[in-house]
mmCIF file of C-alpha atoms in Angstrom:
data_model
loop_
_atom_site.group_PDB
_atom_site.id
_atom_site.type_symbol
_atom_site.label_atom_id
_atom_site.label_comp_id
_atom_site.label_asym_id
_atom_site.label_seq_id
_atom_site.Cartn_x
_atom_site.Cartn_y
_atom_site.Cartn_z
ATOM 1 C CA MET A 1 52.823 -7.175 10.940
ATOM 2 C CA ALA A 2 53.077 -7.576 7.154
ATOM 3 C CA ILE A 3 49.954 -8.437 5.170
ATOM 4 C CA LYS A 4 51.888 -11.288 3.548
ATOM 5 C CA HIS A 5 52.463 -12.918 6.927
ATOM 6 C CA ILE A 6 48.806 -12.432 7.899
ATOM 7 C CA LEU A 7 47.696 -14.126 4.659
ATOM 8 C CA LYS A 8 49.966 -17.064 5.481
ATOM 9 C CA LEU A 9 48.317 -17.369 8.888
ATOM 10 C CA ILE A 10 44.885 -17.325 7.237
ATOM 11 C CA LEU A 11 45.906 -20.149 4.891
ATOM 12 C CA LYS A 12 47.460 -22.072 7.749
ATOM 13 C CA HIS A 13 44.184 -21.958 9.674
ATOM 14 C CA LYS A 14 42.014 -22.098 6.598
ATOM 15 C CA SER A 15 39.192 -24.128 8.160
ATOM 16 C CA ILE A 16 38.432 -21.541 10.833
ATOM 17 C CA SER A 17 39.052 -18.694 8.360
ATOM 18 C CA LEU A 18 36.576 -20.237 5.930
ATOM 19 C CA LEU A 19 33.949 -20.623 8.654
ATOM 20 C CA ILE A 20 34.299 -16.962 9.664
ATOM 21 C CA THR A 21 34.040 -15.858 6.020
ATOM 22 C CA LEU A 22 30.939 -17.970 5.432
ATOM 23 C CA GLN A 23 29.364 -16.706 8.657
ATOM 24 C CA ILE A 24 29.797 -13.129 7.494
ATOM 25 C CA ALA A 25 28.653 -13.935 3.926
ATOM 26 C CA ILE A 26 25.426 -15.529 5.186
ATOM 27 C CA ALA A 27 24.778 -12.557 7.456
ATOM 28 C CA VAL A 28 25.275 -10.079 4.599
ATOM 29 C CA THR A 29 22.976 -12.118 2.351
ATOM 30 C CA ILE A 30 20.196 -12.216 4.935
ATOM 31 C CA VAL A 31 20.584 -8.674 6.277
ATOM 32 C CA GLY A 32 21.051 -7.248 2.784
ATOM 33 C CA ASN A 33 17.889 -8.790 1.370
ATOM 34 C CA THR A 34 15.736 -8.055 4.397
ATOM 35 C CA SER A 35 16.991 -4.456 4.388
ATOM 36 C CA PHE A 36 16.182 -3.986 0.701
ATOM 37 C CA ILE A 37 12.715 -5.510 1.103
ATOM 38 C CA SER A 38 11.954 -3.526 4.269
ATOM 39 C CA TYR A 39 13.158 -0.259 2.768
ATOM 40 C CA ARG A 40 11.173 -0.631 -0.444
ATOM 41 C CA THR A 41 8.067 -1.748 1.421
ATOM 42 C CA LEU A 42 8.111 1.037 4.010
ATOM 43 C CA GLN A 43 8.950 3.543 1.295
ATOM 44 C CA ASN A 44 5.490 2.921 -0.192
ATOM 45 C CA TRP A 45 3.959 4.903 2.651
ATOM 46 C CA LEU A 46 5.354 8.020 0.989
ATOM 47 C CA ILE A 47 3.829 7.338 -2.435
ATOM 48 C CA PRO A 48 0.825 9.647 -2.997
ATOM 49 C CA SER A 49 -2.370 8.010 -4.216
ATOM 50 C CA HIS A 50 -3.659 11.122 -6.058
ATOM 51 C CA ILE A 51 -7.226 10.067 -5.293
ATOM 52 C CA ALA A 52 -9.907 11.502 -2.998
ATOM 53 C CA GLU A 53 -9.413 8.773 -0.381
ATOM 54 C CA GLU A 54 -11.954 10.294 2.023
ATOM 55 C CA GLN A 55 -14.617 10.659 -0.679
ATOM 56 C CA ILE A 56 -14.426 7.379 -2.593
ATOM 57 C CA ILE A 57 -16.273 4.443 -1.022
ATOM 58 C CA ASN A 58 -15.875 0.766 -1.888
ATOM 59 C CA VAL A 59 -18.985 -1.382 -1.501
ATOM 60 C CA TYR A 60 -18.671 -5.183 -1.371
ATOM 61 C CA THR A 61 -21.804 -7.316 -1.681
ATOM 62 C CA ARG A 62 -22.418 -10.948 -2.548
ATOM 63 C CA VAL A 63 -25.564 -12.485 -4.055
ATOM 64 C CA PHE A 64 -26.498 -15.888 -2.633
ATOM 65 C CA ASP A 65 -29.903 -16.258 -4.303
ATOM 66 C CA LYS A 66 -29.169 -17.870 -7.673
ATOM 67 C CA GLU A 67 -32.652 -16.991 -8.903
ATOM 68 C CA LEU A 68 -32.113 -13.279 -8.344
ATOM 69 C CA ASP A 69 -31.896 -11.133 -11.491
ATOM 70 C CA GLN A 70 -28.553 -9.438 -10.968
ATOM 71 C CA GLY A 71 -29.046 -6.971 -13.812
ATOM 72 C CA ALA A 72 -32.283 -5.665 -12.296
ATOM 73 C CA LEU A 73 -30.685 -5.652 -8.821
ATOM 74 C CA ILE A 74 -27.760 -3.525 -10.049
ATOM 75 C CA GLU A 75 -30.087 -1.043 -11.718
ATOM 76 C CA ARG A 76 -32.146 -0.673 -8.517
ATOM 77 C CA ASP A 77 -29.028 -0.298 -6.375
ATOM 78 C CA LEU A 78 -27.532 2.393 -8.606
ATOM 79 C CA ARG A 79 -30.812 4.289 -8.740
ATOM 80 C CA ASN A 80 -31.183 4.197 -4.942
ATOM 81 C CA LEU A 81 -27.534 5.030 -4.252
ATOM 82 C CA ARG A 82 -27.516 8.013 -6.598
ATOM 83 C CA ALA A 83 -30.657 9.302 -4.856
ATOM 84 C CA LEU A 84 -28.836 9.660 -1.516
ATOM 85 C CA PRO A 85 -28.073 13.332 -0.755
ATOM 86 C CA GLU A 86 -24.441 12.598 0.174
ATOM 87 C CA VAL A 87 -23.689 10.729 -3.055
ATOM 88 C CA GLU A 88 -22.221 12.540 -6.050
ATOM 89 C CA PHE A 89 -21.643 9.545 -8.331
ATOM 90 C CA ALA A 90 -22.114 5.773 -8.146
ATOM 91 C CA SER A 91 -20.974 3.017 -10.490
ATOM 92 C CA TYR A 92 -21.106 -0.759 -10.728
ATOM 93 C CA ALA A 93 -17.547 -2.015 -10.234
ATOM 94 C CA ALA A 94 -17.406 -5.738 -11.057
ATOM 95 C CA ASN A 95 -14.487 -7.194 -9.064
ATOM 96 C CA GLU A 96 -11.894 -4.419 -8.971
ATOM 97 C CA LEU A 97 -12.224 -1.765 -6.266
ATOM 98 C CA VAL A 98 -10.067 1.219 -5.339
ATOM 99 C CA LEU A 99 -6.944 0.034 -3.497
ATOM 100 C CA ALA A 100 -8.805 -2.999 -2.262
ATOM 101 C CA THR A 101 -9.099 -6.176 -4.294
ATOM 102 C CA VAL A 102 -6.892 -8.066 -6.700
ATOM 103 C CA ASN A 103 -8.703 -8.901 -9.911
ATOM 104 C CA GLY A 104 -6.385 -11.609 -11.208
ATOM 105 C CA ARG A 105 -3.225 -10.713 -13.087
ATOM 106 C CA ASN A 106 -4.253 -8.273 -15.785
ATOM 107 C CA PHE A 107 -1.772 -7.296 -18.481
ATOM 108 C CA ALA A 108 -1.879 -4.629 -21.150
ATOM 109 C CA HIS A 109 0.076 -5.113 -24.387
ATOM 110 C CA SER A 110 0.931 -2.690 -27.162
ATOM 111 C CA THR A 111 1.407 -5.482 -29.688
ATOM 112 C CA LEU A 112 0.110 -8.928 -30.587
ATOM 113 C CA ASP A 113 3.658 -10.284 -30.372
ATOM 114 C CA ARG A 114 3.398 -12.871 -27.598
ATOM 115 C CA ASP A 115 7.154 -12.828 -27.013
ATOM 116 C CA LYS A 116 6.979 -9.300 -25.602
ATOM 117 C CA GLN A 117 6.215 -8.778 -21.927
ATOM 118 C CA GLY A 118 3.081 -6.771 -21.161
ATOM 119 C CA GLU A 119 2.510 -4.225 -18.415
ATOM 120 C CA HIS A 120 0.686 -5.056 -15.170
ATOM 121 C CA VAL A 121 -2.494 -3.022 -15.015
ATOM 122 C CA ALA A 122 -5.365 -2.430 -12.604
ATOM 123 C CA LEU A 123 -8.335 -2.836 -14.925
ATOM 124 C CA PHE A 124 -11.647 -1.237 -13.984
ATOM 125 C CA SER A 125 -14.853 -2.363 -15.717
ATOM 126 C CA GLN A 126 -17.321 0.448 -15.063
ATOM 127 C CA SER A 127 -20.870 1.498 -15.834
ATOM 128 C CA GLN A 128 -22.011 5.104 -16.332
ATOM 129 C CA GLN A 129 -20.587 7.546 -13.774
ATOM 130 C CA GLY A 130 -17.605 5.230 -13.239
ATOM 131 C CA VAL A 131 -15.099 7.796 -14.490
ATOM 132 C CA GLU A 132 -16.624 10.469 -12.253
ATOM 133 C CA ALA A 133 -16.805 8.130 -9.235
ATOM 134 C CA LEU A 134 -13.099 7.403 -9.551
ATOM 135 C CA GLY A 135 -12.357 11.116 -9.794
ATOM 136 C CA ILE A 136 -10.529 10.693 -13.095
ATOM 137 C CA LYS A 137 -9.176 13.860 -14.738
ATOM 138 C CA ILE A 138 -8.808 13.512 -18.504
ATOM 139 C CA THR A 139 -5.471 14.880 -19.770
ATOM 140 C CA GLN A 140 -5.865 13.961 -23.463
ATOM 141 C CA GLY A 141 -8.790 12.815 -25.558
ATOM 142 C CA ARG A 142 -12.314 12.396 -24.199
ATOM 143 C CA ASN A 143 -14.592 10.512 -21.852
ATOM 144 C CA PHE A 144 -16.846 7.631 -22.919
ATOM 145 C CA TYR A 145 -20.066 8.292 -24.805
ATOM 146 C CA ASP A 146 -23.208 6.718 -23.357
ATOM 147 C CA THR A 147 -23.509 4.580 -26.488
ATOM 148 C CA GLU A 148 -20.080 3.019 -25.838
ATOM 149 C CA TYR A 149 -21.090 1.321 -22.587
ATOM 150 C CA ILE A 150 -21.635 -2.422 -22.856
ATOM 151 C CA PHE A 151 -23.871 -4.416 -20.521
ATOM 152 C CA SER A 152 -24.126 -8.197 -20.441
ATOM 153 C CA ASP A 153 -25.374 -10.907 -18.118
ATOM 154 C CA GLY A 154 -22.294 -13.099 -18.405
ATOM 155 C CA GLU A 155 -23.729 -15.424 -21.020
ATOM 156 C CA GLN A 156 -23.211 -12.914 -23.812
ATOM 157 C CA ALA A 157 -19.503 -12.195 -24.017
ATOM 158 C CA ARG A 158 -19.894 -8.719 -25.457
ATOM 159 C CA ARG A 159 -16.920 -6.406 -25.211
ATOM 160 C CA ALA A 160 -16.436 -2.670 -25.497
ATOM 161 C CA SER A 161 -14.150 -1.297 -28.184
ATOM 162 C CA VAL A 162 -12.641 1.718 -26.382
ATOM 163 C CA ILE A 163 -10.552 2.336 -23.271
ATOM 164 C CA LEU A 164 -9.149 5.082 -21.051
ATOM 165 C CA ILE A 165 -5.619 4.584 -19.673
ATOM 166 C CA SER A 166 -3.451 6.398 -17.137
ATOM 167 C CA ASP A 167 -0.583 8.625 -18.250
ATOM 168 C CA ALA A 168 1.926 6.249 -16.623
ATOM 169 C CA LEU A 169 0.557 3.259 -18.530
ATOM 170 C CA ALA A 170 0.536 5.253 -21.777
ATOM 171 C CA THR A 171 4.224 6.103 -21.292
ATOM 172 C CA ALA A 172 5.105 2.501 -20.438
ATOM 173 C CA LEU A 173 3.340 1.147 -23.540
ATOM 174 C CA PHE A 174 4.040 3.820 -26.139
ATOM 175 C CA GLU A 175 6.965 5.836 -24.696
ATOM 176 C CA GLU A 176 7.178 9.181 -26.526
ATOM 177 C CA GLN A 177 4.310 8.446 -28.933
ATOM 178 C CA SER A 178 0.816 9.731 -28.295
ATOM 179 C CA ALA A 179 -1.468 7.017 -26.948
ATOM 180 C CA LEU A 180 -4.583 8.499 -28.569
ATOM 181 C CA GLY A 181 -5.919 6.283 -31.322
ATOM 182 C CA GLN A 182 -3.502 3.477 -30.437
ATOM 183 C CA THR A 183 -4.732 -0.076 -29.886
ATOM 184 C CA ILE A 184 -3.871 -1.948 -26.717
ATOM 185 C CA TYR A 185 -4.531 -5.620 -26.062
ATOM 186 C CA LEU A 186 -5.816 -6.945 -22.756
ATOM 187 C CA HIS A 187 -5.668 -10.322 -21.037
ATOM 188 C CA ASN A 188 -4.125 -13.491 -22.430
ATOM 189 C CA GLU A 189 -6.656 -13.421 -25.255
ATOM 190 C CA ARG A 190 -5.156 -10.105 -26.445
ATOM 191 C CA LEU A 191 -8.568 -8.439 -26.809
ATOM 192 C CA PRO A 192 -8.207 -5.143 -28.718
ATOM 193 C CA TYR A 193 -9.313 -1.761 -27.331
ATOM 194 C CA GLN A 194 -8.768 1.655 -28.883
ATOM 195 C CA VAL A 195 -7.381 4.365 -26.592
ATOM 196 C CA ILE A 196 -9.723 7.372 -26.671
ATOM 197 C CA GLY A 197 -8.175 9.249 -23.758
ATOM 198 C CA THR A 198 -5.578 9.354 -21.007
ATOM 199 C CA TYR A 199 -5.954 10.599 -17.448
ATOM 200 C CA THR A 200 -3.855 11.911 -14.573
ATOM 201 C CA ASP A 201 -1.962 9.194 -12.710
ATOM 202 C CA MET A 202 -3.921 7.738 -9.806
ATOM 203 C CA MET A 203 -3.207 4.816 -7.501
ATOM 204 C CA LEU A 204 -6.202 2.567 -8.129
ATOM 205 C CA GLY A 205 -5.905 -1.230 -8.056
ATOM 206 C CA GLU A 206 -4.065 -3.265 -5.449
ATOM 207 C CA SER A 207 -2.858 -5.606 -8.191
ATOM 208 C CA ALA A 208 -0.828 -2.795 -9.785
ATOM 209 C CA VAL A 209 0.520 -1.692 -6.403
ATOM 210 C CA TYR A 210 1.794 -5.163 -5.573
ATOM 211 C CA ASN A 211 3.680 -5.232 -8.877
ATOM 212 C CA ASN A 212 5.340 -1.844 -8.234
ATOM 213 C CA ASN A 213 3.251 -0.237 -10.989
ATOM 214 C CA TRP A 214 1.307 2.070 -8.703
ATOM 215 C CA TYR A 215 -0.242 4.202 -11.433
ATOM 216 C CA HIS A 216 -0.786 1.615 -14.175
ATOM 217 C CA SER A 217 -4.541 1.510 -14.556
ATOM 218 C CA ALA A 218 -7.225 1.502 -17.223
ATOM 219 C CA VAL A 219 -11.011 1.909 -17.395
ATOM 220 C CA ILE A 220 -13.275 0.133 -19.871
ATOM 221 C CA PRO A 221 -17.009 0.851 -20.329
ATOM 222 C CA GLU A 222 -18.188 -2.674 -19.571
ATOM 223 C CA ALA A 223 -20.588 -4.020 -16.961
ATOM 224 C CA HIS A 224 -20.528 -7.828 -16.909
ATOM 225 C CA TYR A 225 -22.786 -9.124 -14.167
ATOM 226 C CA ALA A 226 -23.934 -12.637 -13.298
ATOM 227 C CA GLN A 227 -20.408 -13.910 -13.981
ATOM 228 C CA ASN A 228 -20.033 -14.611 -10.262
ATOM 229 C CA SER A 229 -21.770 -13.794 -7.006
ATOM 230 C CA GLN A 230 -19.970 -10.485 -6.431
ATOM 231 C CA VAL A 231 -21.923 -7.275 -6.976
ATOM 232 C CA ASN A 232 -19.721 -4.342 -5.994
ATOM 233 C CA TYR A 233 -19.918 -0.571 -6.341
ATOM 234 C CA ILE A 234 -17.674 2.478 -6.280
ATOM 235 C CA ILE A 235 -19.291 5.600 -4.836
ATOM 236 C CA LYS A 236 -18.028 9.151 -4.605
ATOM 237 C CA VAL A 237 -19.604 11.255 -1.853
ATOM 238 C CA HIS A 238 -19.429 14.928 -0.914
ATOM 239 C CA LYS A 239 -16.553 16.198 1.223
ATOM 240 C CA ASP A 240 -16.790 16.128 5.012
ATOM 241 C CA THR A 241 -19.061 13.090 5.088
ATOM 242 C CA THR A 242 -19.048 10.977 8.250
ATOM 243 C CA GLU A 243 -19.189 7.308 9.199
ATOM 244 C CA GLN A 244 -22.976 7.691 9.294
ATOM 245 C CA THR A 245 -22.873 7.872 5.495
ATOM 246 C CA LEU A 246 -21.447 4.365 5.425
ATOM 247 C CA GLU A 247 -24.240 3.175 7.696
ATOM 248 C CA ARG A 248 -26.917 4.722 5.480
ATOM 249 C CA ILE A 249 -25.449 3.098 2.378
ATOM 250 C CA GLU A 250 -25.221 -0.264 4.142
ATOM 251 C CA ASN A 251 -28.784 -0.065 5.455
ATOM 252 C CA LEU A 252 -30.082 0.870 2.002
ATOM 253 C CA LEU A 253 -28.432 -2.152 0.392
ATOM 254 C CA PHE A 254 -29.624 -4.472 3.173
ATOM 255 C CA ASN A 255 -33.208 -3.814 2.102
ATOM 256 C CA GLU A 256 -32.688 -6.026 -0.951
ATOM 257 C CA GLN A 257 -33.385 -9.721 -0.375
ATOM 258 C CA GLY A 258 -31.097 -12.492 -1.640
ATOM 259 C CA ARG A 259 -27.737 -10.903 -0.984
ATOM 260 C CA ILE A 260 -25.421 -9.893 1.852
ATOM 261 C CA VAL A 261 -23.474 -6.668 2.267
ATOM 262 C CA LYS A 262 -19.941 -7.689 3.162
ATOM 263 C CA GLN A 263 -18.309 -4.305 3.649
ATOM 264 C CA VAL A 264 -18.713 -0.589 3.017
ATOM 265 C CA GLU A 265 -15.512 1.417 3.503
ATOM 266 C CA TYR A 266 -13.640 4.515 2.394
ATOM 267 C CA ALA A 267 -10.699 4.068 0.039
ATOM 268 C CA ALA A 268 -8.525 5.545 2.800
ATOM 269 C CA ARG A 269 -9.329 2.501 4.955
ATOM 270 C CA ALA A 270 -8.519 0.128 2.114
ATOM 271 C CA LYS A 271 -5.189 1.887 1.585
ATOM 272 C CA LYS A 272 -4.346 1.725 5.277
ATOM 273 C CA ARG A 273 -5.129 -1.988 5.337
ATOM 274 C CA LEU A 274 -2.920 -2.523 2.309
ATOM 275 C CA TRP A 275 0.054 -0.668 3.807
ATOM 276 C CA ASP A 276 -0.455 -2.089 7.304
ATOM 277 C CA GLY A 277 -0.187 -5.599 5.943
ATOM 278 C CA ARG A 278 2.950 -4.760 4.031
ATOM 279 C CA SER A 279 4.527 -2.874 6.946
ATOM 280 C CA THR A 280 4.009 -5.919 9.176
ATOM 281 C CA PHE A 281 5.923 -7.939 6.605
ATOM 282 C CA ALA A 282 8.678 -5.288 6.582
ATOM 283 C CA PHE A 283 8.982 -5.354 10.379
ATOM 284 C CA ILE A 284 9.205 -9.156 10.313
ATOM 285 C CA MET A 285 12.075 -8.807 7.847
ATOM 286 C CA MET A 286 13.757 -6.321 10.175
ATOM 287 C CA GLY A 287 13.383 -8.794 13.038
ATOM 288 C CA ILE A 288 15.040 -11.489 10.928
ATOM 289 C CA SER A 289 17.893 -9.042 10.266
ATOM 290 C CA GLY A 290 18.335 -8.490 13.996
ATOM 291 C CA ILE A 291 18.469 -12.230 14.645
ATOM 292 C CA ALA A 292 20.991 -12.694 11.820
ATOM 293 C CA ILE A 293 23.201 -9.932 13.264
ATOM 294 C CA LEU A 294 23.049 -11.436 16.762
ATOM 295 C CA VAL A 295 23.885 -14.938 15.506
ATOM 296 C CA THR A 296 26.725 -13.566 13.390
ATOM 297 C CA GLY A 297 28.225 -11.636 16.307
ATOM 298 C CA VAL A 298 28.069 -14.617 18.659
ATOM 299 C CA GLY A 299 29.431 -16.911 15.951
ATOM 300 C CA ILE A 300 32.403 -14.680 15.201
ATOM 301 C CA VAL A 301 33.255 -14.337 18.901
ATOM 302 C CA ALA A 302 33.139 -18.133 19.292
ATOM 303 C CA LEU A 303 35.199 -18.840 16.164
ATOM 304 C CA VAL A 304 37.825 -16.185 16.910
ATOM 305 C CA SER A 305 38.098 -17.356 20.528
ATOM 306 C CA PHE A 306 38.621 -20.907 19.332
ATOM 307 C CA SER A 307 41.148 -19.743 16.733
ATOM 308 C CA ILE A 308 43.133 -17.873 19.384
ATOM 309 C CA SER A 309 43.030 -20.845 21.750
ATOM 310 C CA VAL A 310 44.777 -23.049 19.179
ATOM 311 C CA ARG A 311 47.232 -20.272 18.326
ATOM 312 C CA THR A 312 48.314 -19.441 21.847
ATOM 313 C CA LYS A 313 51.855 -20.683 21.232
ATOM 314 C CA GLU A 314 52.238 -18.663 18.038
ATOM 315 C CA ILE A 315 51.060 -15.500 19.736
ATOM 316 C CA GLY A 316 53.354 -16.191 22.699
ATOM 317 C CA VAL A 317 56.316 -16.552 20.318
ATOM 318 C CA LEU A 318 55.465 -13.209 18.717
ATOM 319 C CA ARG A 319 55.374 -11.616 22.166
ATOM 320 C CA ALA A 320 58.721 -13.256 23.037
ATOM 321 C CA LEU A 321 60.241 -11.841 19.835
ATOM 322 C CA GLY A 322 59.276 -8.350 20.928
ATOM 323 C CA ALA A 323 55.853 -7.825 19.434
ATOM 324 C CA SER A 324 53.885 -5.335 21.514
ATOM 325 C CA GLN A 325 50.318 -5.919 22.676
ATOM 326 C CA SER A 326 49.019 -3.282 20.270
ATOM 327 C CA ARG A 327 50.816 -4.895 17.346
ATOM 328 C CA VAL A 328 49.411 -8.342 18.104
ATOM 329 C CA MET A 329 45.952 -6.912 18.535
ATOM 330 C CA ARG A 330 46.249 -4.921 15.311
ATOM 331 C CA SER A 331 47.369 -8.053 13.471
ATOM 332 C CA LEU A 332 44.294 -9.979 14.609
ATOM 333 C CA LEU A 333 41.989 -7.108 13.672
ATOM 334 C CA VAL A 334 43.546 -6.825 10.197
ATOM 335 C CA GLU A 335 43.222 -10.587 9.741
ATOM 336 C CA ASN A 336 39.553 -10.414 10.692
ATOM 337 C CA SER A 337 39.004 -7.448 8.337
ATOM 338 C CA ILE A 338 40.407 -9.427 5.411
ATOM 339 C CA LEU A 339 38.062 -12.303 6.186
ATOM 340 C CA ALA A 340 35.192 -9.859 6.675
ATOM 341 C CA PHE A 341 35.760 -8.148 3.308
ATOM 342 C CA GLY A 342 35.851 -11.542 1.614
ATOM 343 C CA GLY A 343 32.601 -12.559 3.316
ATOM 344 C CA ILE A 344 30.959 -9.211 2.498
ATOM 345 C CA ALA A 345 31.871 -9.545 -1.205
ATOM 346 C CA ILE A 346 30.456 -13.079 -1.350
ATOM 347 C CA GLY A 347 27.370 -12.050 0.637
ATOM 348 C CA LEU A 348 26.576 -9.058 -1.591
ATOM 349 C CA CYS A 349 26.812 -11.215 -4.722
ATOM 350 C CA ALA A 350 24.517 -13.807 -3.129
ATOM 351 C CA ALA A 351 22.137 -11.058 -1.965
ATOM 352 C CA LEU A 352 21.977 -9.634 -5.498
ATOM 353 C CA TRP A 353 21.107 -13.015 -6.987
ATOM 354 C CA LEU A 354 18.585 -13.873 -4.266
ATOM 355 C CA ASN A 355 16.945 -10.452 -4.490
ATOM 356 C CA GLN A 356 16.507 -10.806 -8.232
ATOM 357 C CA TYR A 357 14.903 -14.206 -7.684
ATOM 358 C CA PHE A 358 12.456 -12.814 -5.092
ATOM 359 C CA VAL A 359 11.453 -9.875 -7.276
ATOM 360 C CA THR A 360 11.068 -11.961 -10.435
ATOM 361 C CA ASN A 361 9.377 -15.065 -9.071
ATOM 362 C CA LEU A 362 7.712 -14.127 -5.780
ATOM 363 C CA ARG A 363 6.495 -10.573 -6.574
ATOM 364 C CA ILE A 364 8.363 -9.252 -3.516
ATOM 365 C CA GLN A 365 9.510 -5.664 -3.544
ATOM 366 C CA GLY A 366 13.184 -5.089 -2.791
ATOM 367 C CA LEU A 367 15.325 -3.874 -5.653
ATOM 368 C CA ILE A 368 18.982 -3.294 -4.771
ATOM 369 C CA VAL A 369 19.601 0.106 -3.168
ATOM 370 C CA PRO A 370 23.344 0.953 -3.564
ATOM 371 C CA TRP A 371 23.666 3.238 -0.538
ATOM 372 C CA LEU A 372 21.768 0.767 1.635
ATOM 373 C CA ALA A 373 24.055 -2.044 0.431
ATOM 374 C CA ALA A 374 27.043 0.103 1.466
ATOM 375 C CA ILE A 375 25.530 0.664 4.928
ATOM 376 C CA VAL A 376 24.938 -3.087 5.331
ATOM 377 C CA ALA A 377 28.538 -3.819 4.297
ATOM 378 C CA ILE A 378 29.999 -1.245 6.688
ATOM 379 C CA GLY A 379 27.662 -2.331 9.466
ATOM 380 C CA VAL A 380 28.606 -6.008 9.159
ATOM 381 C CA TRP A 381 32.307 -5.093 9.048
ATOM 382 C CA LEU A 382 31.951 -3.015 12.233
ATOM 383 C CA LEU A 383 30.032 -5.877 13.817
ATOM 384 C CA SER A 384 32.821 -8.330 13.012
ATOM 385 C CA ALA A 385 35.454 -5.880 14.293
ATOM 386 C CA CYS A 386 33.572 -5.442 17.570
ATOM 387 C CA ALA A 387 33.032 -9.191 17.869
ATOM 388 C CA VAL A 388 36.762 -9.887 17.471
ATOM 389 C CA TYR A 389 37.905 -7.075 19.782
ATOM 390 C CA ILE A 390 37.484 -8.901 23.121
ATOM 391 C CA PRO A 391 39.204 -12.161 21.978
ATOM 392 C CA ALA A 392 41.966 -10.113 20.306
ATOM 393 C CA ARG A 393 42.535 -8.048 23.418
ATOM 394 C CA LYS A 394 42.757 -11.212 25.475
ATOM 395 C CA ALA A 395 45.229 -12.724 23.005
ATOM 396 C CA ALA A 396 47.416 -9.613 23.036
ATOM 397 C CA ARG A 397 47.892 -10.038 26.797
ATOM 398 C CA ILE A 398 49.452 -13.500 26.445
ATOM 399 C CA ALA A 399 52.789 -13.349 28.288
ATOM 400 C CA PRO A 400 55.949 -14.576 26.501
ATOM 401 C CA ALA A 401 56.633 -16.871 29.457
ATOM 402 C CA GLN A 402 53.418 -18.733 28.649
ATOM 403 C CA VAL A 403 55.181 -20.314 25.632
ATOM 404 C CA THR A 404 57.296 -22.472 27.931
ATOM 405 C CA LYS A 405 54.181 -23.880 29.573
ATOM 406 C CA THR A 406 52.838 -25.408 26.343
ATOM 407 C CA ASN A 407 53.899 -28.837 25.117
#
């Protein structure tokens, strides 16, 4: 049957045709976005951290005694932790821990121009041995001098003047230029820090991971305590340590009065928790996709069945004029394909817009993946073809004599 005639039939039954097209468009929008989000989220499992996950330990503690001298407490803790035989390095860590906690929304800027967007960064405020505890490998420049470390009790807002940044952050901020000697500006206040060195890319803060900037991190030689009740540490231990090491560290910290030890865990555990939470979200998205596909299939079957029921006379006339069963069935399948392609085109455009909104405003991963979009389009088209097959086959069997039975 000619395409021109099929288009006329579509226009003649435009209400049902429009419903089928919208059904397919909504399915493509939902399945497309959930597929992009799921793919990007699950893909993170393959991103290497480049850190010694089984050697770096995050320690979370909270001080509840407001009279306790946090500065003296931190000094005692570091002295006792570094004395443990399993410990190689230990550093005060403020709020940010390795692949564990979000320390606000830190940004690094290469200019004071407030119209230019900064780069998300996991910012680590560290005391001595912080660079070693993180396992940082300097690629250009140097490490901090002891005289460059700044300590304050929260009331004195003293700031360091130098910073170490990751290679990925250096490239993002300065492109082909060398980052050494450059000034970067942190936070909304645009506080200036001079870059004295860069280091091998490592996946450090959760805040950078959630913004798809896995290796954007920086270390500053600052230890600001008494700003809140959190007193945390990053510890690097020898290889082949066991869970008993965690118990010894926890028991040692429990000896201090006026604070609680919330958690002591390897960075590997923090990473697993981070990805497990995201994978659960991805699987929920996949479940939504399955529901959308099921609803779409049932909806198309219902709409096509209804369409055929009101077109029984037309199909009977075609059969009376000599149209074979295969021709009638092929005509219905072509008609459905035209509607499906229209719905897929609308759905992909809507998915593109919605995906951009999610990524920009809701910090959800899910950039458009062309080959995945093609698979979604082909999959939805095959679904619609399968959904229309049974009603079309039934319609093709309408006998020409049936025309005389209709009023």
